[in-house]
Coordinates of C-alpha atoms in Angstrom, one line a residue:
X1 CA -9.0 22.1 101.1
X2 CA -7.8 24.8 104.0
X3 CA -7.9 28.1 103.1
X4 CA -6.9 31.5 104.7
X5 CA -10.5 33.5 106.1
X6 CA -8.4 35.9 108.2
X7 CA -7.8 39.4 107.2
X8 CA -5.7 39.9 104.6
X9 CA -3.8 42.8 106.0
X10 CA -2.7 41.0 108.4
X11 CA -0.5 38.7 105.9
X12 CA 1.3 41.9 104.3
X13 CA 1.7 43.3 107.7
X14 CA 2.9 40.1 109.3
X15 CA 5.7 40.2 106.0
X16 CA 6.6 44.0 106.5
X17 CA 5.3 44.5 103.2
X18 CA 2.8 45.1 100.4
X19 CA 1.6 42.2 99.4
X20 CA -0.5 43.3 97.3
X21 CA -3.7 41.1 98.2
X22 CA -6.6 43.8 98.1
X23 CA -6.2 45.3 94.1
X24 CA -6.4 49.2 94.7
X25 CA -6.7 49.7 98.4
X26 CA -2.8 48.4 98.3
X27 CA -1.7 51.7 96.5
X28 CA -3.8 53.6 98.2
X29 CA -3.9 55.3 101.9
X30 CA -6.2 52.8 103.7
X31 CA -3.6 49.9 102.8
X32 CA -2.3 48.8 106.5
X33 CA 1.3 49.1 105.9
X34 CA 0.6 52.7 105.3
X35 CA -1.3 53.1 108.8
X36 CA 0.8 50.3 110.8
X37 CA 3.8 50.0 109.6
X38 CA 4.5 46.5 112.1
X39 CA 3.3 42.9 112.8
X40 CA 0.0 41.8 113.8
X41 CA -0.9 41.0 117.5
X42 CA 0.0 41.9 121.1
X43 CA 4.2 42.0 120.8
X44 CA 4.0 43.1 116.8
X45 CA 6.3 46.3 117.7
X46 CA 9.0 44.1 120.0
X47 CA 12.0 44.2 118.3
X48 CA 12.8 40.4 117.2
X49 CA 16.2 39.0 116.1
X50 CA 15.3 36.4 113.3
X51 CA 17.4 33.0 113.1
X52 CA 18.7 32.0 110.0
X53 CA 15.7 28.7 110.2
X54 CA 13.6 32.1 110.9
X55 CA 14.7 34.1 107.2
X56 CA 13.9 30.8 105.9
X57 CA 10.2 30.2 107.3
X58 CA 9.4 33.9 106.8
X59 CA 10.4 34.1 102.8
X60 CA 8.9 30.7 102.3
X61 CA 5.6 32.4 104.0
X62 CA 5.9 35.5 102.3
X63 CA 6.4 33.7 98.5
X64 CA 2.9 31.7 99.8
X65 CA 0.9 34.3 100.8
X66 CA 1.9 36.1 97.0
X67 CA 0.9 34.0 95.3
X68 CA -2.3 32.7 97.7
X69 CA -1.3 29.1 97.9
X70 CA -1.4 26.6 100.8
X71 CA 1.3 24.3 102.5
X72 CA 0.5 21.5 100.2
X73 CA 0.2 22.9 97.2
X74 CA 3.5 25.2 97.4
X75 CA 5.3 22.0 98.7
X76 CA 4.5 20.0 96.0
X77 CA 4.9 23.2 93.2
X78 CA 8.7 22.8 94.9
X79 CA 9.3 19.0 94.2
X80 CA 8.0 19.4 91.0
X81 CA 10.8 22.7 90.7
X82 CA 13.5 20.1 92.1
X83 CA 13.1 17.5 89.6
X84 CA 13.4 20.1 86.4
X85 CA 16.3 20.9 84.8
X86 CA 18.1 23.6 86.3
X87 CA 18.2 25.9 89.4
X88 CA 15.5 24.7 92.1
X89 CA 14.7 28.3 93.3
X90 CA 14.3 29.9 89.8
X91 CA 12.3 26.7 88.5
X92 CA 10.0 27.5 91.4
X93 CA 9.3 30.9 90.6
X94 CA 8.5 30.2 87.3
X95 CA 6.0 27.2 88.0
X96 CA 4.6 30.1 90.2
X97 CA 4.5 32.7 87.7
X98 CA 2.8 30.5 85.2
X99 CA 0.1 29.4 87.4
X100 CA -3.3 30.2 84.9
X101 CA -4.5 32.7 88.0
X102 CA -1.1 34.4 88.4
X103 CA -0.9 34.7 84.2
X104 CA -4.5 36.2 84.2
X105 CA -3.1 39.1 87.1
X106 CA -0.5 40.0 85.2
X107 CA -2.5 40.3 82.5
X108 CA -4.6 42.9 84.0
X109 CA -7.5 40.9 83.8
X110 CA -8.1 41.2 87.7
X111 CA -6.8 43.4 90.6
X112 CA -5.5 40.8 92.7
X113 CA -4.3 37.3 92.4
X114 CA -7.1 36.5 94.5
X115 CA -9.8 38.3 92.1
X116 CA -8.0 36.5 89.3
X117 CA -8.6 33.2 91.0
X118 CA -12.2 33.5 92.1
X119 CA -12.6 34.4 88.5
X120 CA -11.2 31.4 87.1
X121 CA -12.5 29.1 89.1
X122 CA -15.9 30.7 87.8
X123 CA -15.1 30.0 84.0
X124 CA -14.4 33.1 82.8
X125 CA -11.3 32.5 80.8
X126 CA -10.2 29.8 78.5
X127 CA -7.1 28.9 77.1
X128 CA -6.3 27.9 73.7
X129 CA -9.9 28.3 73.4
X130 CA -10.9 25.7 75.6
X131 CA -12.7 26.4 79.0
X132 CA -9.9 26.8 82.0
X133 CA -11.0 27.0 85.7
X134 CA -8.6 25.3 87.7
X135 CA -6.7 28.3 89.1
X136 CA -3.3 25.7 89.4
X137 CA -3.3 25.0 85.8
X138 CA 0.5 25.6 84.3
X139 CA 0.2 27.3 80.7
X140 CA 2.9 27.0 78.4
X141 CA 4.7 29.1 76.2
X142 CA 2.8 30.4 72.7
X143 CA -0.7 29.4 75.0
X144 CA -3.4 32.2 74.2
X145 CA -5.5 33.2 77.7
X146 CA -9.0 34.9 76.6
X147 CA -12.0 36.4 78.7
X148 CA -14.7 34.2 77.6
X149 CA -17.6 35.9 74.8
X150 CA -20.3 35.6 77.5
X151 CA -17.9 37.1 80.4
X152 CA -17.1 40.3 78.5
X153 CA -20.6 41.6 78.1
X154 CA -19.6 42.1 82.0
X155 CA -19.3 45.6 83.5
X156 CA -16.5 43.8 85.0
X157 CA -14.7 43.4 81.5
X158 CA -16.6 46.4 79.9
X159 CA -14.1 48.5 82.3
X160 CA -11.0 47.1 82.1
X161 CA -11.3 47.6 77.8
X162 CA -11.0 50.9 78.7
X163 CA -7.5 50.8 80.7
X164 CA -4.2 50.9 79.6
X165 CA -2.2 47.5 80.5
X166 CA 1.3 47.3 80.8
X167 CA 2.2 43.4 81.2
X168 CA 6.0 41.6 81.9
X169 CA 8.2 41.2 79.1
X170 CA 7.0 37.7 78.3
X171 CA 3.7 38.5 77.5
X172 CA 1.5 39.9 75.2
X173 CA -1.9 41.3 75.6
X174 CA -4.6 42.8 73.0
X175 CA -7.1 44.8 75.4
X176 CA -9.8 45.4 72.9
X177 CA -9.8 41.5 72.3
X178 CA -9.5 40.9 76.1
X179 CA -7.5 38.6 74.9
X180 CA -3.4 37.7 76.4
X181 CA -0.4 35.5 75.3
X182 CA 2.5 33.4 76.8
X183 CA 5.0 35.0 74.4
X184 CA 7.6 33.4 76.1
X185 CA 8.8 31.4 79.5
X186 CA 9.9 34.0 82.1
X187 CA 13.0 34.3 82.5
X188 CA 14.9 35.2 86.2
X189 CA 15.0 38.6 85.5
X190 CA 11.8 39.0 84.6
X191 CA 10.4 38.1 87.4
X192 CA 9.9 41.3 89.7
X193 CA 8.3 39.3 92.4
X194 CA 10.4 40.2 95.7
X195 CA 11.4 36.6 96.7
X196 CA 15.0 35.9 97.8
X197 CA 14.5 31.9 96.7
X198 CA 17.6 30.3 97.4
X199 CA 16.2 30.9 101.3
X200 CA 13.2 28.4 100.5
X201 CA 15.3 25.7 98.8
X202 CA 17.7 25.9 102.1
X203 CA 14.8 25.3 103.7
X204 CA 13.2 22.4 102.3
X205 CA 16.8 21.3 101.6
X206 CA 17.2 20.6 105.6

C-alpha cells in the first residue's frame, strides 16, 4: 500500500493548520505554521478563491491527513459510515476515532497518531488481552487497550508512567497500569477533531 514519504509540514501547512503530525515540535516554535504561516510551493502566498467542489476536496484532505490514512482506506471507512444507522458524517468520525492507533493517541500512549501507529503495528499493545497490531482495527465500547508486559520495561513506557494524561470523555486510562478503556462510544460532541463533515458526505454524495 501507498503511503505519504513527503514532509509532513507540508500537510499542516498545505491545510492552514496544525495538524498535529510531529508530537511536540507541533506546540513548539519550530512547528511550520509558526514560521510560515501559508501553502507549500511556488504560488503558496497567491490569494486563491476556493469553489464549493474546492471546501469539499480540502476538508476531505484535511480529515485524511489527521488521521494518516490513504484514499482507499478513508473511502471505504465512509461506505462503511453510510450503511450504519444514523448521520453519515458523524458515523465517519466515530469509525475514525475508534481506529486502535487513534484510541492509543488519545490515550497518551504516543505523541502522534503516527508514533501510535508505528507502534502498533510493532505489537506493543493488545486489546482485551490479546495481541493487536493492525493499526485499522475498530475497538468497541467496554474493550480494555494495554501496553504489552515486555513493551513497558521500555524507556519509551518508563516515561510516559511519569506524565499526567488527560484523555476524552469516553475513555478511561490507569497510567501506572499503562493500561486504557473504551468507556463509552464517542459521542458528536466529544469529538474535538476540527472536521466540518457534512462537507465530505456532499462530496462523496456527488
Amino acid at each position: 500500500m501507498s503511503r505519504y514519504t513527503d514532509a509532513n509540514c507540508k500537510l499542516c501547512r498545505r491545510e492552514g493548520q496544525k495538524l498535529f503530525l510531529k508530537g511536540e515540535r507541533c506546540y513548539s516554535s519550530k512547528c511550520a505554521i509558526e514560521r510560515r504561516n501559508y501553502a507549500p510551493g511556488q504560488h503558496g502566498q497567491a490569494r486563491k478563491k476556493q469553489s464549493d467542489y474546492g471546501n469539499q476536496l480540502r476538508e476531505k484532505q484535511k480529515a485524511k491527513r489527521f488521521y494518516g490514512m490513504q484514499e482507499t482506506q478513508f473511502r471505504n471507512l465512509f461506505e462503511k459510515a453510510a450503511k450504519r444507522q444514523g448521520k453519515t458524517g458523524e458515523n465517519l468520525l466515530i469509525l475514525l476515532e475508534t481506529r486502535l492507533d487513534n484510541v492509543v493517541f488519545r490515550l497518551g500512549f504516543a505523541a502522534s497518531r503516527k508514533e501510535a501507529r508505528q507502534l502498533v503495528t510493532h505489537g506493543h499493545f493488545t486489546v482485551n488481552g490479546k495481541k493487536a497490531d493492525i493499526p485499522s482495527m475498530e475497538v468497541k465500547a467496554g474493550d480494555v487497550i494495554a501496553v504489552k508486559e515486555k513493551s513497558q520495561k521500555s524507556p519509551k513506557f518508563k516515561e510516559i508512567k511519569e506524565m499526567s494524561i488527560t484523555v476524552p470523555a469516553w475513555m478511561s486510562v490507569d497510567v501506572d497500569k499503562l493500561e486504557g478503556k473504551v468507556v463509552a462510544m464517542p459521542r458528536r460532541e466529544e469529538i474535538d477533531t476540527p472536521i466540518a463533515e457534512h462537507l465530505i458526505v456532499e462530496l462523496y454524495s456527488k
